[in-house]
Short mmCIF file of C-alpha atoms and ligand atoms in Angstrom, two decimals:
data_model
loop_
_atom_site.label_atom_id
_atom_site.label_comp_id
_atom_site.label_asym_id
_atom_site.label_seq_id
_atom_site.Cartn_x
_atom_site.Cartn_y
_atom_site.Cartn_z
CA UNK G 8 -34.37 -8.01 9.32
CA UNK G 9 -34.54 -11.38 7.16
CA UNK G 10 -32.47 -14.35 8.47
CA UNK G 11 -29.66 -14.41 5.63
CA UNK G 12 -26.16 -14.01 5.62
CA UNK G 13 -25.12 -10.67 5.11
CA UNK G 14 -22.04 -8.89 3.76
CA UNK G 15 -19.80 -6.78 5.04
CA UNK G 16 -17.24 -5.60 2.28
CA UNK G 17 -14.86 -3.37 3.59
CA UNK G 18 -12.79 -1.59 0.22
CA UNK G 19 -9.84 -0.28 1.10
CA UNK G 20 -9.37 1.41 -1.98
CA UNK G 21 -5.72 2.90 -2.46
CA UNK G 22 -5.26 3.18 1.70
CA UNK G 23 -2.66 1.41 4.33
CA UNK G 24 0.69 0.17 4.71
CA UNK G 25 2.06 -2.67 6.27
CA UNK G 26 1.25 -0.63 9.89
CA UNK G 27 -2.09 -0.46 8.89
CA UNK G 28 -2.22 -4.65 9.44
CA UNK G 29 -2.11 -3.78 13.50
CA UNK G 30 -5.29 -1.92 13.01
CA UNK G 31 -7.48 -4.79 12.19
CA UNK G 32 -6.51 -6.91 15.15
CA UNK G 33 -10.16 -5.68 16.83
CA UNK G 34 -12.05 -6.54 13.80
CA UNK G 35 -10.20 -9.96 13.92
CA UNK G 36 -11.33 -10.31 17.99
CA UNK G 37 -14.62 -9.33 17.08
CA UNK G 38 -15.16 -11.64 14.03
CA UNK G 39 -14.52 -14.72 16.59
CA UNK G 40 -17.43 -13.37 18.71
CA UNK G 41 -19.60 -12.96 15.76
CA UNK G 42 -19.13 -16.51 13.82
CA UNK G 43 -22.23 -17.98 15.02
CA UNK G 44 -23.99 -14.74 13.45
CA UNK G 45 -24.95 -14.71 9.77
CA UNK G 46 -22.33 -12.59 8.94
CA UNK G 47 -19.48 -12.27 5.98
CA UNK G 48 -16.78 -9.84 6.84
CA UNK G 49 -14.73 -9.60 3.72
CA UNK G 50 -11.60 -7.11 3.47
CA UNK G 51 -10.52 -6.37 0.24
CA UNK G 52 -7.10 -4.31 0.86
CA UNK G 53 -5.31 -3.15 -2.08
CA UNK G 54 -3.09 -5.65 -3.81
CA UNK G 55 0.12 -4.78 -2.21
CA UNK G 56 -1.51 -6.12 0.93
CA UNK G 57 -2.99 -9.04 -0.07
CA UNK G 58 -0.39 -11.13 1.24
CA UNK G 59 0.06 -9.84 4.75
CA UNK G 60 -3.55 -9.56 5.25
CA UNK G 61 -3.89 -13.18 3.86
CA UNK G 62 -1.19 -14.68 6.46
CA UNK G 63 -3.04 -12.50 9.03
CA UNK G 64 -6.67 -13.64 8.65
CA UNK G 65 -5.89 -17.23 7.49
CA UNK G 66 -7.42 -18.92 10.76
CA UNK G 67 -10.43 -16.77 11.12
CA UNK G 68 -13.87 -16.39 9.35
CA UNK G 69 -12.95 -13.17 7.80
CA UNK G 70 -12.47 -13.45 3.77
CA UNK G 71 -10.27 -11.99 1.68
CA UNK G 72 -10.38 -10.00 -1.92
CA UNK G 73 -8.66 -7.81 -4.14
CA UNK G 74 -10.33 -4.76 -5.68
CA UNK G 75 -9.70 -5.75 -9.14
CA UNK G 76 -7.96 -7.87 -11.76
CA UNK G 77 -7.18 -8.12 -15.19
CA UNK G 78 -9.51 -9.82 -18.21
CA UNK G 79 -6.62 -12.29 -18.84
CA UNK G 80 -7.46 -15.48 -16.49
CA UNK G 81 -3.59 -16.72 -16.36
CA UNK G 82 -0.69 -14.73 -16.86
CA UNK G 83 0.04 -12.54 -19.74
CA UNK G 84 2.60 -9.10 -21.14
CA UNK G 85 0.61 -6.64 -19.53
CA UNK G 86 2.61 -4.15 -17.23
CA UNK G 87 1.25 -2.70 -14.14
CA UNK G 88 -1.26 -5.52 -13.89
CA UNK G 89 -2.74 -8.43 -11.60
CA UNK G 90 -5.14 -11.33 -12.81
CA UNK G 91 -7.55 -13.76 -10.97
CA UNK G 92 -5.23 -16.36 -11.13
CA UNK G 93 -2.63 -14.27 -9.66
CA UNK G 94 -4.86 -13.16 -6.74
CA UNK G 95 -6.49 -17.00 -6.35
CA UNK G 96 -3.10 -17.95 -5.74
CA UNK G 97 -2.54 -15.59 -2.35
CA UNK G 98 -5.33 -16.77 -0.85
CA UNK G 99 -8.21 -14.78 -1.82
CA UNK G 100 -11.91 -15.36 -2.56
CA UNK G 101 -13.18 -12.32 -3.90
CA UNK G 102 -12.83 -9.75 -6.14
CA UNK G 103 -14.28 -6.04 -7.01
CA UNK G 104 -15.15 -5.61 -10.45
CA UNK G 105 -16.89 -2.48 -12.00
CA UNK G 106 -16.41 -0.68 -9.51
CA UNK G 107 -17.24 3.09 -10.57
CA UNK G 108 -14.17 4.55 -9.67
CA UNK G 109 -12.65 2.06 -12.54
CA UNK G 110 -15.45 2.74 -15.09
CA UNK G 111 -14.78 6.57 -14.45
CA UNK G 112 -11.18 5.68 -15.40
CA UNK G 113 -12.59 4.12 -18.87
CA UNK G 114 -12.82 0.61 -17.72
CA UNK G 115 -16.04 -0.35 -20.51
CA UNK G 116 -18.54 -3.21 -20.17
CA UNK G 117 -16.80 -5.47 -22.09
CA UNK G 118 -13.82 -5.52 -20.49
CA UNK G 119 -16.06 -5.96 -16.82
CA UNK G 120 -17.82 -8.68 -18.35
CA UNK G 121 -14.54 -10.77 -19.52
CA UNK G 122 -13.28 -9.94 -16.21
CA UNK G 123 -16.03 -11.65 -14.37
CA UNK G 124 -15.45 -14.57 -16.43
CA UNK G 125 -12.02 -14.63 -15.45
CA UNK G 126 -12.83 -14.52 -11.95
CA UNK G 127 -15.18 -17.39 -12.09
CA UNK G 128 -12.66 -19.55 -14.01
CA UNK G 129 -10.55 -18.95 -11.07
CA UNK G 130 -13.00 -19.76 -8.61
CA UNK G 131 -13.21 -16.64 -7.24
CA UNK G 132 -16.35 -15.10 -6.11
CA UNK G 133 -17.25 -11.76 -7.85
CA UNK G 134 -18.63 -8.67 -6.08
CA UNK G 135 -20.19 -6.68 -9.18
CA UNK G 136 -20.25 -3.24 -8.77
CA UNK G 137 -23.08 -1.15 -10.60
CA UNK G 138 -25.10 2.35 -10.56
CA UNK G 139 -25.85 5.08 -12.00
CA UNK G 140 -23.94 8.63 -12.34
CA UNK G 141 -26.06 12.07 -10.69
CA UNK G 142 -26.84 13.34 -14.21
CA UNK G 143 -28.30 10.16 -15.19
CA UNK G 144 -30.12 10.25 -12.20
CA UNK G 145 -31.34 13.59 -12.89
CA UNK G 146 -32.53 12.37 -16.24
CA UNK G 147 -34.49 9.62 -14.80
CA UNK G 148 -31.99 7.05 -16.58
CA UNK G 149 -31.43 5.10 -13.07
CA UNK G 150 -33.01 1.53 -14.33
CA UNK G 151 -31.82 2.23 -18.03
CA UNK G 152 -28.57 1.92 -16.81
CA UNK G 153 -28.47 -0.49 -14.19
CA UNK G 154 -30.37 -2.76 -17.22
CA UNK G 155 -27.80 -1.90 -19.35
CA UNK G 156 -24.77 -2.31 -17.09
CA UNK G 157 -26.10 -5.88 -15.79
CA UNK G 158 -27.09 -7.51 -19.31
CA UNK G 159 -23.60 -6.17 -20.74
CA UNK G 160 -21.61 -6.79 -18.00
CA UNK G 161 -23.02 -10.37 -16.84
CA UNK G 162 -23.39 -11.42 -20.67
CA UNK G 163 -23.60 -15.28 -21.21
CA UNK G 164 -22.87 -15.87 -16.82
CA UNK G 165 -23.78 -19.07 -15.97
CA UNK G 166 -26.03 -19.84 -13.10
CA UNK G 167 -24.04 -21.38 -10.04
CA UNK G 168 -21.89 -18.54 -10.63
CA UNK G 169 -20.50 -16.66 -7.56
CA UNK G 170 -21.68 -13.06 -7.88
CA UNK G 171 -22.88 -10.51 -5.74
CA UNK G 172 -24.04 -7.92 -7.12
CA UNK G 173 -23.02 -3.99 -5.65
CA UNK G 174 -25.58 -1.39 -6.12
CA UNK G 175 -23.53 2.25 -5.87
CA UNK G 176 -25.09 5.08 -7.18
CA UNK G 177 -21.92 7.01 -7.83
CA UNK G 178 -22.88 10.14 -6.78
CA UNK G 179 -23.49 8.56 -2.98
CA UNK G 180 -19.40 7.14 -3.06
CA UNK G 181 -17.66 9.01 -0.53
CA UNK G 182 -20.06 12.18 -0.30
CA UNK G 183 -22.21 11.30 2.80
CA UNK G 184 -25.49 11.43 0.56
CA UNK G 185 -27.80 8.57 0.57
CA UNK G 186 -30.51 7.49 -1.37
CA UNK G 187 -34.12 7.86 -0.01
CA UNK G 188 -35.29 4.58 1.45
CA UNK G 189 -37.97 3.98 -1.43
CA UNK G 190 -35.44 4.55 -3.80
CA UNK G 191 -33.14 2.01 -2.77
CA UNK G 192 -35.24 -0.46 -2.00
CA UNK G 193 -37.07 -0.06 -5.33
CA UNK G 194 -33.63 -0.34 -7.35
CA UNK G 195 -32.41 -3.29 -5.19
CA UNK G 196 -35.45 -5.14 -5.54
CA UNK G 197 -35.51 -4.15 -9.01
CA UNK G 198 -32.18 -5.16 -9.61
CA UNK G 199 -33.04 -9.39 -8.47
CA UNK G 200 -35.50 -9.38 -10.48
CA UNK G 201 -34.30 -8.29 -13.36
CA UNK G 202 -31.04 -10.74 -12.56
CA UNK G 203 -33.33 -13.28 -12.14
CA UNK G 204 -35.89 -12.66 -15.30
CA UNK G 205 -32.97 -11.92 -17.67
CA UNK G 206 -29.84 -13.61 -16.62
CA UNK G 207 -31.63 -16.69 -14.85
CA UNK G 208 -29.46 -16.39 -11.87
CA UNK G 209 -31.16 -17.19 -8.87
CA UNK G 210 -31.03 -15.85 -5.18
CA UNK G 211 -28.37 -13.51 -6.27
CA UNK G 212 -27.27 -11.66 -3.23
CA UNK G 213 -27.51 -7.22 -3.69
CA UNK G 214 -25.96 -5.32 -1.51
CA UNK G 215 -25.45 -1.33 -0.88
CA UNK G 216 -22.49 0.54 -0.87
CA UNK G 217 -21.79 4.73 -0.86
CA UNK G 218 -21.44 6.32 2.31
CA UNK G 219 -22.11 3.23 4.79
CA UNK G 220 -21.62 4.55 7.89
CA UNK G 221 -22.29 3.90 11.82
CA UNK G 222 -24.77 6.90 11.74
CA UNK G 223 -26.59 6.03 8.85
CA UNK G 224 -26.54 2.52 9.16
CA UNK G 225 -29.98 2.28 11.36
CA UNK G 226 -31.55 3.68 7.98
CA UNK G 227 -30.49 1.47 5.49
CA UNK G 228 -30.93 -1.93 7.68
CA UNK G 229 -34.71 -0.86 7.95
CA UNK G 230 -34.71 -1.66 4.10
CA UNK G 231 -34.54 -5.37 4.63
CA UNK G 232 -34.40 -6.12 0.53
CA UNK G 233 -30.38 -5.47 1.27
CA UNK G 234 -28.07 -7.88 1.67
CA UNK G 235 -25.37 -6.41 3.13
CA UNK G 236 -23.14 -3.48 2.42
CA UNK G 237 -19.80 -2.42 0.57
CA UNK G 238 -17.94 0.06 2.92
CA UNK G 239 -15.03 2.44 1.53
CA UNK G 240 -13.93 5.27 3.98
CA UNK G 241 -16.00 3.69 7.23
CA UNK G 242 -14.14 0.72 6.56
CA UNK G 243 -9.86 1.58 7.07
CA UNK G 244 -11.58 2.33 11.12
CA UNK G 245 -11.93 -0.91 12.69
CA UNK G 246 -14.00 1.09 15.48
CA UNK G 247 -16.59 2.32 12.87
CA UNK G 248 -16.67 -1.41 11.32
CA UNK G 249 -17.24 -2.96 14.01
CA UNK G 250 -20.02 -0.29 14.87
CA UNK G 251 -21.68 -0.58 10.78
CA UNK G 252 -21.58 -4.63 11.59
CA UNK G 253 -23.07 -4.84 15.42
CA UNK G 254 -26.04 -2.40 14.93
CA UNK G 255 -26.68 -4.19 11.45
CA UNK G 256 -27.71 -7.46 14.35
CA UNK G 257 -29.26 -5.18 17.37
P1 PGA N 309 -17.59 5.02 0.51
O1 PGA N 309 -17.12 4.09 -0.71
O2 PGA N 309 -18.16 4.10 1.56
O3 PGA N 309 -16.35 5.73 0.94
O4 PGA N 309 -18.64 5.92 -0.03
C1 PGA N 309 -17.86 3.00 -1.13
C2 PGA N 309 -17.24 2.36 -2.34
O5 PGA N 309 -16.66 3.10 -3.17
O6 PGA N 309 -17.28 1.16 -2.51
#
């Protein structure tokens, strides 16, 4: 295991209530323990529950995001929706964008890349969320579209820019199938390097996300090219959290 911070992203997706703010309390305990680790604990609840979850973690080392936000930086006439500025404003540092389940819903390259841009404007830090479908997969069209996905969707980024990049292959989110070892490795390492050749960003950080859980997690921190993980399901337990972050440092 390499010596660098690693992430721990825990997507809430559309889960939890304001009850749900209770359950966190041993993550919170467990955080305290953990701050002299290299660890980021990030929980990125959905919007409704930014606040509470802000005024809850304020005073520990645990970060804060939403799981998406509009293109438009400030405010704007657009019903229904939330921007960067917006979310900046209660407190948080990151947000989720790309993320497959929004792609699936239409959500195009264009509209991920202008939303990065708002996020940076805002200062926020982005966790960038790419990977290929199971038919694409099938077709061997993995690194066609993770190529295709980053140059579009990190068009004219400027280095110094917060972004971590999410590799998901979508057909491991929230089925219990992972990758093989080789394969991962080779598409994470892939992915930096590509970053780095074509975008010029430099130690970008790539982590793994579909189907992190406390019995797989052994397997995918012996593939040390990772830096860290983006948890959906695992993540509304605070038991199984906990369990994902302490055998990721045993
Ligand atoms: P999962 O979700 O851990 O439930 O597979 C991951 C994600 O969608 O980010």
């Amino acid at each position: 295991m390499t010596n660098k911070l690693r992430y721990f992203i825990a997507n809430w997706k559309m889960y939890g209530d304001i009850k749900s703010l209770k359950s966190i309390d041993p993550v919170i305990k467990f955080a305290k323990l953990s701050k002299k680790k290299k660890i980021k604990l990030v929980y990125c609840p959905p919007y409704t529950l930014l606040h509470p979850f802000f005024e809850k973690i304020k005073k520990t080392n645990i970060g804060l995001g939403a799981q998406d936000c509009h293109y438009e930086q400030n405010y704007g006439a657009y019903t229904g929706a939330v921007s960067s500025k917006m979310i900046k404003n209660l407190g948080a540092k990151f947000v989720i964008i790309g993320h497959s389940e929004n792609r699936q819903k239409g959500e195009n390259d264009l509209q991920i890349n202008k939303k990065i841009k708002s996020a940076l404007q805002n200062k926020l830090s982005v966790i960038f969320c790419i990977g290929e479908t199971i038919s694409q997969k099938r077709k061997k069209l993995t690194k066609k579209i993770l190529k295709s996905q980053i140059l579009k969707g990190l068009n004219g980024i400027k280095n110094k820019s917060k972004i971590i990049v999410a590799y998901e292959p979508v057909w491991s989110i929230g089925t219990g199938i992972l990758p093989k070892g080789f394969e991962l490795n080779e598409n994470i390492n892939f992915i930096r390097l590509f970053i780095k050749k074509n975008i010029k960003l430099k130690n970008i950080a790539v982590i793994y996300g579909g189907s992190v859980n406390p019995n797989n997690i052994n397997i995918l921190n012996s593939i040390s090219s990772i830096d860290g993980f983006l948890i959906g399901g695992a993540s509304h337990s605070s038991k199984k959290l906990i369990d994902i972050v302490r055998k990721s440092f045993n």
